[in-house]
mmCIF file with all atom_site columns, C-alpha atoms in Angstrom:
data_model
loop_
_atom_site.group_PDB
_atom_site.id
_atom_site.type_symbol
_atom_site.label_atom_id
_atom_site.label_alt_id
_atom_site.label_comp_id
_atom_site.label_asym_id
_atom_site.label_entity_id
_atom_site.label_seq_id
_atom_site.pdbx_PDB_ins_code
_atom_site.Cartn_x
_atom_site.Cartn_y
_atom_site.Cartn_z
_atom_site.occupancy
_atom_site.B_iso_or_equiv
_atom_site.pdbx_formal_charge
_atom_site.auth_seq_id
_atom_site.auth_comp_id
_atom_site.auth_asym_id
_atom_site.auth_atom_id
_atom_site.pdbx_PDB_model_num
ATOM 1   C CA . UNK Z 1 1   ? -4.445  -46.335 -14.037 1.00 40.00 ? 1   UNK Z CA 1
ATOM 2   C CA . UNK Z 1 2   ? -5.322  -44.623 -10.737 1.00 39.00 ? 2   UNK Z CA 1
ATOM 3   C CA . UNK Z 1 3   ? -8.668  -42.959 -10.286 1.00 43.00 ? 3   UNK Z CA 1
ATOM 4   C CA . UNK Z 1 4   ? -8.444  -39.402 -8.934  1.00 49.00 ? 4   UNK Z CA 1
ATOM 5   C CA . UNK Z 1 5   ? -10.352 -38.963 -5.658  1.00 56.00 ? 5   UNK Z CA 1
ATOM 6   C CA . UNK Z 1 6   ? -13.156 -36.364 -5.828  1.00 55.00 ? 6   UNK Z CA 1
ATOM 7   C CA . UNK Z 1 7   ? -12.666 -33.460 -3.433  1.00 74.00 ? 7   UNK Z CA 1
ATOM 8   C CA . UNK Z 1 8   ? -15.737 -31.616 -2.242  1.00 86.00 ? 8   UNK Z CA 1
ATOM 9   C CA . UNK Z 1 9   ? -15.450 -27.835 -1.838  1.00 87.00 ? 9   UNK Z CA 1
ATOM 10  C CA . UNK Z 1 10  ? -16.757 -26.772 1.596   1.00 89.00 ? 10  UNK Z CA 1
ATOM 11  C CA . UNK Z 1 11  ? -15.672 -23.113 1.912   1.00 92.00 ? 11  UNK Z CA 1
ATOM 12  C CA . UNK Z 1 12  ? -14.115 -20.288 -0.098  1.00 92.00 ? 12  UNK Z CA 1
ATOM 13  C CA . UNK Z 1 13  ? -12.373 -17.220 1.311   1.00 91.00 ? 13  UNK Z CA 1
ATOM 14  C CA . UNK Z 1 14  ? -10.391 -14.359 -0.252  1.00 92.00 ? 14  UNK Z CA 1
ATOM 15  C CA . UNK Z 1 15  ? -7.385  -12.899 1.529   1.00 90.00 ? 15  UNK Z CA 1
ATOM 16  C CA . UNK Z 1 16  ? -7.241  -9.211  2.582   1.00 90.00 ? 16  UNK Z CA 1
ATOM 17  C CA . UNK Z 1 17  ? -6.506  -7.748  -0.882  1.00 87.00 ? 17  UNK Z CA 1
ATOM 18  C CA . UNK Z 1 18  ? -8.270  -10.431 -2.973  1.00 90.00 ? 18  UNK Z CA 1
ATOM 19  C CA . UNK Z 1 19  ? -4.977  -11.490 -4.570  1.00 92.00 ? 19  UNK Z CA 1
ATOM 20  C CA . UNK Z 1 20  ? -5.480  -15.076 -3.338  1.00 93.00 ? 20  UNK Z CA 1
ATOM 21  C CA . UNK Z 1 21  ? -8.298  -17.274 -2.135  1.00 95.00 ? 21  UNK Z CA 1
ATOM 22  C CA . UNK Z 1 22  ? -8.403  -20.412 -0.066  1.00 94.00 ? 22  UNK Z CA 1
ATOM 23  C CA . UNK Z 1 23  ? -10.614 -23.456 -0.510  1.00 94.00 ? 23  UNK Z CA 1
ATOM 24  C CA . UNK Z 1 24  ? -11.512 -25.876 2.299   1.00 93.00 ? 24  UNK Z CA 1
ATOM 25  C CA . UNK Z 1 25  ? -12.087 -29.350 0.881   1.00 92.00 ? 25  UNK Z CA 1
ATOM 26  C CA . UNK Z 1 26  ? -13.121 -32.819 1.957   1.00 91.00 ? 26  UNK Z CA 1
ATOM 27  C CA . UNK Z 1 27  ? -9.436  -33.757 2.228   1.00 91.00 ? 27  UNK Z CA 1
ATOM 28  C CA . UNK Z 1 28  ? -7.549  -30.554 3.139   1.00 92.00 ? 28  UNK Z CA 1
ATOM 29  C CA . UNK Z 1 29  ? -7.156  -27.131 1.571   1.00 93.00 ? 29  UNK Z CA 1
ATOM 30  C CA . UNK Z 1 30  ? -5.960  -25.306 -1.521  1.00 94.00 ? 30  UNK Z CA 1
ATOM 31  C CA . UNK Z 1 31  ? -4.681  -21.767 -2.081  1.00 94.00 ? 31  UNK Z CA 1
ATOM 32  C CA . UNK Z 1 32  ? -5.086  -20.083 -5.466  1.00 95.00 ? 32  UNK Z CA 1
ATOM 33  C CA . UNK Z 1 33  ? -3.589  -16.929 -6.901  1.00 94.00 ? 33  UNK Z CA 1
ATOM 34  C CA . UNK Z 1 34  ? -6.510  -14.833 -8.211  1.00 93.00 ? 34  UNK Z CA 1
ATOM 35  C CA . UNK Z 1 35  ? -4.952  -13.167 -11.258 1.00 92.00 ? 35  UNK Z CA 1
ATOM 36  C CA . UNK Z 1 36  ? -3.632  -14.958 -13.107 1.00 94.00 ? 36  UNK Z CA 1
ATOM 37  C CA . UNK Z 1 37  ? -5.689  -17.824 -11.732 1.00 94.00 ? 37  UNK Z CA 1
ATOM 38  C CA . UNK Z 1 38  ? -3.213  -20.454 -10.569 1.00 95.00 ? 38  UNK Z CA 1
ATOM 39  C CA . UNK Z 1 39  ? -3.121  -23.132 -7.875  1.00 95.00 ? 39  UNK Z CA 1
ATOM 40  C CA . UNK Z 1 40  ? -0.184  -22.281 -5.592  1.00 93.00 ? 40  UNK Z CA 1
ATOM 41  C CA . UNK Z 1 41  ? -0.716  -24.616 -2.602  1.00 91.00 ? 41  UNK Z CA 1
ATOM 42  C CA . UNK Z 1 42  ? -2.553  -27.913 -2.199  1.00 92.00 ? 42  UNK Z CA 1
ATOM 43  C CA . UNK Z 1 43  ? -2.424  -29.786 1.092   1.00 91.00 ? 43  UNK Z CA 1
ATOM 44  C CA . UNK Z 1 44  ? -3.975  -33.196 1.613   1.00 91.00 ? 44  UNK Z CA 1
ATOM 45  C CA . UNK Z 1 45  ? -4.490  -33.422 5.370   1.00 90.00 ? 45  UNK Z CA 1
ATOM 46  C CA . UNK Z 1 46  ? -6.321  -36.770 5.218   1.00 88.00 ? 46  UNK Z CA 1
ATOM 47  C CA . UNK Z 1 47  ? -9.469  -35.279 6.702   1.00 89.00 ? 47  UNK Z CA 1
ATOM 48  C CA . UNK Z 1 48  ? -12.159 -32.796 5.763   1.00 91.00 ? 48  UNK Z CA 1
ATOM 49  C CA . UNK Z 1 49  ? -12.233 -29.098 6.607   1.00 94.00 ? 49  UNK Z CA 1
ATOM 50  C CA . UNK Z 1 50  ? -15.283 -26.887 7.070   1.00 93.00 ? 50  UNK Z CA 1
ATOM 51  C CA . UNK Z 1 51  ? -13.306 -23.621 6.735   1.00 93.00 ? 51  UNK Z CA 1
ATOM 52  C CA . UNK Z 1 52  ? -9.900  -22.411 5.554   1.00 95.00 ? 52  UNK Z CA 1
ATOM 53  C CA . UNK Z 1 53  ? -8.719  -18.816 5.415   1.00 94.00 ? 53  UNK Z CA 1
ATOM 54  C CA . UNK Z 1 54  ? -5.251  -17.391 4.859   1.00 93.00 ? 54  UNK Z CA 1
ATOM 55  C CA . UNK Z 1 55  ? -3.700  -14.518 6.791   1.00 91.00 ? 55  UNK Z CA 1
ATOM 56  C CA . UNK Z 1 56  ? -2.876  -11.781 4.263   1.00 87.00 ? 56  UNK Z CA 1
ATOM 57  C CA . UNK Z 1 57  ? -0.475  -13.350 1.749   1.00 86.00 ? 57  UNK Z CA 1
ATOM 58  C CA . UNK Z 1 58  ? 1.696   -15.265 4.175   1.00 86.00 ? 58  UNK Z CA 1
ATOM 59  C CA . UNK Z 1 59  ? 2.186   -18.857 5.251   1.00 89.00 ? 59  UNK Z CA 1
ATOM 60  C CA . UNK Z 1 60  ? -0.424  -18.860 8.063   1.00 92.00 ? 60  UNK Z CA 1
ATOM 61  C CA . UNK Z 1 61  ? -3.789  -20.473 7.301   1.00 93.00 ? 61  UNK Z CA 1
ATOM 62  C CA . UNK Z 1 62  ? -6.684  -20.780 9.752   1.00 95.00 ? 62  UNK Z CA 1
ATOM 63  C CA . UNK Z 1 63  ? -8.515  -24.111 9.591   1.00 96.00 ? 63  UNK Z CA 1
ATOM 64  C CA . UNK Z 1 64  ? -11.688 -25.549 11.131  1.00 95.00 ? 64  UNK Z CA 1
ATOM 65  C CA . UNK Z 1 65  ? -12.608 -29.204 10.763  1.00 93.00 ? 65  UNK Z CA 1
ATOM 66  C CA . UNK Z 1 66  ? -15.978 -30.478 9.621   1.00 89.00 ? 66  UNK Z CA 1
ATOM 67  C CA . UNK Z 1 67  ? -17.662 -32.578 6.990   1.00 81.00 ? 67  UNK Z CA 1
ATOM 68  C CA . UNK Z 1 68  ? -17.846 -36.349 6.704   1.00 81.00 ? 68  UNK Z CA 1
ATOM 69  C CA . UNK Z 1 69  ? -14.388 -37.242 8.019   1.00 89.00 ? 69  UNK Z CA 1
ATOM 70  C CA . UNK Z 1 70  ? -13.201 -34.111 9.877   1.00 89.00 ? 70  UNK Z CA 1
ATOM 71  C CA . UNK Z 1 71  ? -9.470  -33.613 10.310  1.00 91.00 ? 71  UNK Z CA 1
ATOM 72  C CA . UNK Z 1 72  ? -10.096 -31.425 13.364  1.00 93.00 ? 72  UNK Z CA 1
ATOM 73  C CA . UNK Z 1 73  ? -13.037 -30.865 15.673  1.00 92.00 ? 73  UNK Z CA 1
ATOM 74  C CA . UNK Z 1 74  ? -15.553 -28.231 14.452  1.00 94.00 ? 74  UNK Z CA 1
ATOM 75  C CA . UNK Z 1 75  ? -15.094 -26.369 17.766  1.00 95.00 ? 75  UNK Z CA 1
ATOM 76  C CA . UNK Z 1 76  ? -11.337 -25.932 17.270  1.00 95.00 ? 76  UNK Z CA 1
ATOM 77  C CA . UNK Z 1 77  ? -9.554  -23.215 15.269  1.00 96.00 ? 77  UNK Z CA 1
ATOM 78  C CA . UNK Z 1 78  ? -6.202  -24.445 13.977  1.00 95.00 ? 78  UNK Z CA 1
ATOM 79  C CA . UNK Z 1 79  ? -3.405  -22.132 12.870  1.00 95.00 ? 79  UNK Z CA 1
ATOM 80  C CA . UNK Z 1 80  ? -1.430  -23.971 10.208  1.00 94.00 ? 80  UNK Z CA 1
ATOM 81  C CA . UNK Z 1 81  ? 2.025   -22.741 9.167   1.00 93.00 ? 81  UNK Z CA 1
ATOM 82  C CA . UNK Z 1 82  ? 2.387   -23.887 5.580   1.00 90.00 ? 82  UNK Z CA 1
ATOM 83  C CA . UNK Z 1 83  ? 6.094   -23.057 5.476   1.00 90.00 ? 83  UNK Z CA 1
ATOM 84  C CA . UNK Z 1 84  ? 6.667   -25.507 8.348   1.00 91.00 ? 84  UNK Z CA 1
ATOM 85  C CA . UNK Z 1 85  ? 3.809   -27.843 7.271   1.00 89.00 ? 85  UNK Z CA 1
ATOM 86  C CA . UNK Z 1 86  ? 2.510   -28.110 10.815  1.00 92.00 ? 86  UNK Z CA 1
ATOM 87  C CA . UNK Z 1 87  ? 0.040   -26.793 13.359  1.00 93.00 ? 87  UNK Z CA 1
ATOM 88  C CA . UNK Z 1 88  ? 1.501   -23.817 15.238  1.00 94.00 ? 88  UNK Z CA 1
ATOM 89  C CA . UNK Z 1 89  ? -1.509  -22.875 17.369  1.00 94.00 ? 89  UNK Z CA 1
ATOM 90  C CA . UNK Z 1 90  ? -5.041  -23.844 18.278  1.00 94.00 ? 90  UNK Z CA 1
ATOM 91  C CA . UNK Z 1 91  ? -8.018  -22.358 20.089  1.00 96.00 ? 91  UNK Z CA 1
ATOM 92  C CA . UNK Z 1 92  ? -10.715 -24.698 21.406  1.00 95.00 ? 92  UNK Z CA 1
ATOM 93  C CA . UNK Z 1 93  ? -14.286 -23.673 22.230  1.00 93.00 ? 93  UNK Z CA 1
ATOM 94  C CA . UNK Z 1 94  ? -17.166 -25.506 23.887  1.00 90.00 ? 94  UNK Z CA 1
ATOM 95  C CA . UNK Z 1 95  ? -19.382 -25.021 20.820  1.00 93.00 ? 95  UNK Z CA 1
ATOM 96  C CA . UNK Z 1 96  ? -19.041 -25.163 17.053  1.00 94.00 ? 96  UNK Z CA 1
ATOM 97  C CA . UNK Z 1 97  ? -17.182 -22.384 15.240  1.00 95.00 ? 97  UNK Z CA 1
ATOM 98  C CA . UNK Z 1 98  ? -19.464 -20.815 12.619  1.00 95.00 ? 98  UNK Z CA 1
ATOM 99  C CA . UNK Z 1 99  ? -16.955 -18.259 11.263  1.00 94.00 ? 99  UNK Z CA 1
ATOM 100 C CA . UNK Z 1 100 ? -13.532 -16.787 11.950  1.00 95.00 ? 100 UNK Z CA 1
ATOM 101 C CA . UNK Z 1 101 ? -11.505 -13.842 10.677  1.00 95.00 ? 101 UNK Z CA 1
ATOM 102 C CA . UNK Z 1 102 ? -7.746  -13.297 10.798  1.00 94.00 ? 102 UNK Z CA 1
ATOM 103 C CA . UNK Z 1 103 ? -5.773  -10.097 11.055  1.00 92.00 ? 103 UNK Z CA 1
ATOM 104 C CA . UNK Z 1 104 ? -2.064  -9.536  11.834  1.00 91.00 ? 104 UNK Z CA 1
ATOM 105 C CA . UNK Z 1 105 ? -2.868  -8.602  15.444  1.00 92.00 ? 105 UNK Z CA 1
ATOM 106 C CA . UNK Z 1 106 ? -6.139  -10.389 16.302  1.00 93.00 ? 106 UNK Z CA 1
ATOM 107 C CA . UNK Z 1 107 ? -8.308  -13.407 15.554  1.00 94.00 ? 107 UNK Z CA 1
ATOM 108 C CA . UNK Z 1 108 ? -12.107 -13.119 15.738  1.00 95.00 ? 108 UNK Z CA 1
ATOM 109 C CA . UNK Z 1 109 ? -14.071 -16.352 16.196  1.00 96.00 ? 109 UNK Z CA 1
ATOM 110 C CA . UNK Z 1 110 ? -17.839 -16.441 15.836  1.00 95.00 ? 110 UNK Z CA 1
ATOM 111 C CA . UNK Z 1 111 ? -19.761 -19.054 17.777  1.00 94.00 ? 111 UNK Z CA 1
ATOM 112 C CA . UNK Z 1 112 ? -23.552 -19.333 17.535  1.00 91.00 ? 112 UNK Z CA 1
ATOM 113 C CA . UNK Z 1 113 ? -24.259 -16.589 20.123  1.00 91.00 ? 113 UNK Z CA 1
ATOM 114 C CA . UNK Z 1 114 ? -20.896 -14.993 20.822  1.00 93.00 ? 114 UNK Z CA 1
ATOM 115 C CA . UNK Z 1 115 ? -17.834 -13.536 19.121  1.00 95.00 ? 115 UNK Z CA 1
ATOM 116 C CA . UNK Z 1 116 ? -14.502 -14.168 20.834  1.00 94.00 ? 116 UNK Z CA 1
ATOM 117 C CA . UNK Z 1 117 ? -11.483 -11.944 20.125  1.00 95.00 ? 117 UNK Z CA 1
ATOM 118 C CA . UNK Z 1 118 ? -7.940  -13.254 20.633  1.00 96.00 ? 118 UNK Z CA 1
ATOM 119 C CA . UNK Z 1 119 ? -4.478  -11.767 20.476  1.00 94.00 ? 119 UNK Z CA 1
ATOM 120 C CA . UNK Z 1 120 ? -2.700  -13.219 17.415  1.00 92.00 ? 120 UNK Z CA 1
ATOM 121 C CA . UNK Z 1 121 ? 0.729   -13.496 19.060  1.00 93.00 ? 121 UNK Z CA 1
ATOM 122 C CA . UNK Z 1 122 ? -0.152  -15.537 22.165  1.00 95.00 ? 122 UNK Z CA 1
ATOM 123 C CA . UNK Z 1 123 ? -3.762  -16.626 21.390  1.00 95.00 ? 123 UNK Z CA 1
ATOM 124 C CA . UNK Z 1 124 ? -4.956  -15.105 24.685  1.00 95.00 ? 124 UNK Z CA 1
ATOM 125 C CA . UNK Z 1 125 ? -8.598  -14.040 24.903  1.00 95.00 ? 125 UNK Z CA 1
ATOM 126 C CA . UNK Z 1 126 ? -8.899  -10.236 24.711  1.00 93.00 ? 126 UNK Z CA 1
ATOM 127 C CA . UNK Z 1 127 ? -12.696 -9.969  25.006  1.00 92.00 ? 127 UNK Z CA 1
ATOM 128 C CA . UNK Z 1 128 ? -15.993 -11.484 23.953  1.00 92.00 ? 128 UNK Z CA 1
ATOM 129 C CA . UNK Z 1 129 ? -19.168 -9.986  22.497  1.00 91.00 ? 129 UNK Z CA 1
ATOM 130 C CA . UNK Z 1 130 ? -22.672 -11.395 22.940  1.00 90.00 ? 130 UNK Z CA 1
ATOM 131 C CA . UNK Z 1 131 ? -24.749 -11.663 19.740  1.00 92.00 ? 131 UNK Z CA 1
ATOM 132 C CA . UNK Z 1 132 ? -28.117 -13.026 18.807  1.00 91.00 ? 132 UNK Z CA 1
ATOM 133 C CA . UNK Z 1 133 ? -28.247 -16.509 17.260  1.00 91.00 ? 133 UNK Z CA 1
ATOM 134 C CA . UNK Z 1 134 ? -25.781 -16.523 14.358  1.00 90.00 ? 134 UNK Z CA 1
ATOM 135 C CA . UNK Z 1 135 ? -25.888 -19.933 12.682  1.00 88.00 ? 135 UNK Z CA 1
ATOM 136 C CA . UNK Z 1 136 ? -24.685 -18.468 9.360   1.00 88.00 ? 136 UNK Z CA 1
ATOM 137 C CA . UNK Z 1 137 ? -21.534 -16.910 10.830  1.00 88.00 ? 137 UNK Z CA 1
ATOM 138 C CA . UNK Z 1 138 ? -22.224 -13.253 10.043  1.00 92.00 ? 138 UNK Z CA 1
ATOM 139 C CA . UNK Z 1 139 ? -18.924 -11.541 10.949  1.00 93.00 ? 139 UNK Z CA 1
ATOM 140 C CA . UNK Z 1 140 ? -16.597 -9.027  9.356   1.00 93.00 ? 140 UNK Z CA 1
ATOM 141 C CA . UNK Z 1 141 ? -13.203 -7.634  10.378  1.00 94.00 ? 141 UNK Z CA 1
ATOM 142 C CA . UNK Z 1 142 ? -11.234 -4.784  8.839   1.00 92.00 ? 142 UNK Z CA 1
ATOM 143 C CA . UNK Z 1 143 ? -7.740  -5.759  7.690   1.00 87.00 ? 143 UNK Z CA 1
ATOM 144 C CA . UNK Z 1 144 ? -6.152  -2.303  7.502   1.00 86.00 ? 144 UNK Z CA 1
ATOM 145 C CA . UNK Z 1 145 ? -5.685  0.510   10.001  1.00 86.00 ? 145 UNK Z CA 1
ATOM 146 C CA . UNK Z 1 146 ? -4.453  0.630   13.567  1.00 90.00 ? 146 UNK Z CA 1
ATOM 147 C CA . UNK Z 1 147 ? -7.811  -0.059  15.216  1.00 91.00 ? 147 UNK Z CA 1
ATOM 148 C CA . UNK Z 1 148 ? -9.277  -3.526  14.647  1.00 93.00 ? 148 UNK Z CA 1
ATOM 149 C CA . UNK Z 1 149 ? -13.004 -3.087  13.946  1.00 94.00 ? 149 UNK Z CA 1
ATOM 150 C CA . UNK Z 1 150 ? -15.508 -5.942  14.044  1.00 93.00 ? 150 UNK Z CA 1
ATOM 151 C CA . UNK Z 1 151 ? -19.011 -5.943  12.593  1.00 95.00 ? 151 UNK Z CA 1
ATOM 152 C CA . UNK Z 1 152 ? -21.352 -8.659  13.842  1.00 92.00 ? 152 UNK Z CA 1
ATOM 153 C CA . UNK Z 1 153 ? -24.973 -9.348  14.661  1.00 93.00 ? 153 UNK Z CA 1
ATOM 154 C CA . UNK Z 1 154 ? -26.340 -7.344  17.573  1.00 91.00 ? 154 UNK Z CA 1
ATOM 155 C CA . UNK Z 1 155 ? -28.275 -8.827  20.451  1.00 89.00 ? 155 UNK Z CA 1
ATOM 156 C CA . UNK Z 1 156 ? -31.599 -7.380  19.276  1.00 89.00 ? 156 UNK Z CA 1
ATOM 157 C CA . UNK Z 1 157 ? -33.212 -8.593  16.031  1.00 89.00 ? 157 UNK Z CA 1
ATOM 158 C CA . UNK Z 1 158 ? -32.507 -6.172  13.170  1.00 89.00 ? 158 UNK Z CA 1
ATOM 159 C CA . UNK Z 1 159 ? -29.435 -4.652  14.808  1.00 91.00 ? 159 UNK Z CA 1
ATOM 160 C CA . UNK Z 1 160 ? -25.756 -5.000  14.027  1.00 93.00 ? 160 UNK Z CA 1
ATOM 161 C CA . UNK Z 1 161 ? -22.948 -4.342  16.467  1.00 93.00 ? 161 UNK Z CA 1
ATOM 162 C CA . UNK Z 1 162 ? -19.706 -2.572  15.568  1.00 94.00 ? 162 UNK Z CA 1
ATOM 163 C CA . UNK Z 1 163 ? -16.895 -3.177  18.052  1.00 94.00 ? 163 UNK Z CA 1
ATOM 164 C CA . UNK Z 1 164 ? -13.685 -1.161  18.217  1.00 94.00 ? 164 UNK Z CA 1
ATOM 165 C CA . UNK Z 1 165 ? -11.298 -3.693  19.747  1.00 91.00 ? 165 UNK Z CA 1
ATOM 166 C CA . UNK Z 1 166 ? -8.458  -1.520  21.103  1.00 89.00 ? 166 UNK Z CA 1
ATOM 167 C CA . UNK Z 1 167 ? -10.647 1.276   22.465  1.00 89.00 ? 167 UNK Z CA 1
ATOM 168 C CA . UNK Z 1 168 ? -13.201 -1.247  23.799  1.00 89.00 ? 168 UNK Z CA 1
ATOM 169 C CA . UNK Z 1 169 ? -16.180 0.639   22.352  1.00 91.00 ? 169 UNK Z CA 1
ATOM 170 C CA . UNK Z 1 170 ? -19.352 -0.907  20.925  1.00 90.00 ? 170 UNK Z CA 1
ATOM 171 C CA . UNK Z 1 171 ? -22.018 0.759   18.806  1.00 88.00 ? 171 UNK Z CA 1
ATOM 172 C CA . UNK Z 1 172 ? -25.371 -0.810  17.929  1.00 90.00 ? 172 UNK Z CA 1
ATOM 173 C CA . UNK Z 1 173 ? -26.724 0.170   14.528  1.00 90.00 ? 173 UNK Z CA 1
ATOM 174 C CA . UNK Z 1 174 ? -30.166 -0.486  13.094  1.00 88.00 ? 174 UNK Z CA 1
#
């Protein structure tokens, strides 16, 4: 009789329409259908993940390592193609990733004092936004509409920053 290994849950994230959610675990990730609740993907990557988030309802999952035995460095965003069961892209930073958001055209990565915005197709840096210290990864990204819009911490305490990515506009709100 084999004993089932306990998997610690490190992160939960719904997809764009809440039809699925991903779970980062101490050994990989899982994807669940929300209604009816059903496990649809389970990947044992032989290493722990700090974050896992799926792009819409497709085969691309963003991953960040962390935990006791990290699969990947906590400063590296991995794009995993579950159809191919392999890494198809990665973005490395000099500091730890505290949050990331995926959209069909861009990737937003929050570091402790900066948000970096990348083009989804070639992973090239589009722009960066300074923030105040953001250890909890406060970041939001719209998933619909032509204009990608980011909401993040502002530089001043008590302020948020809204960034319109394509038009390169920023608005501070109190």
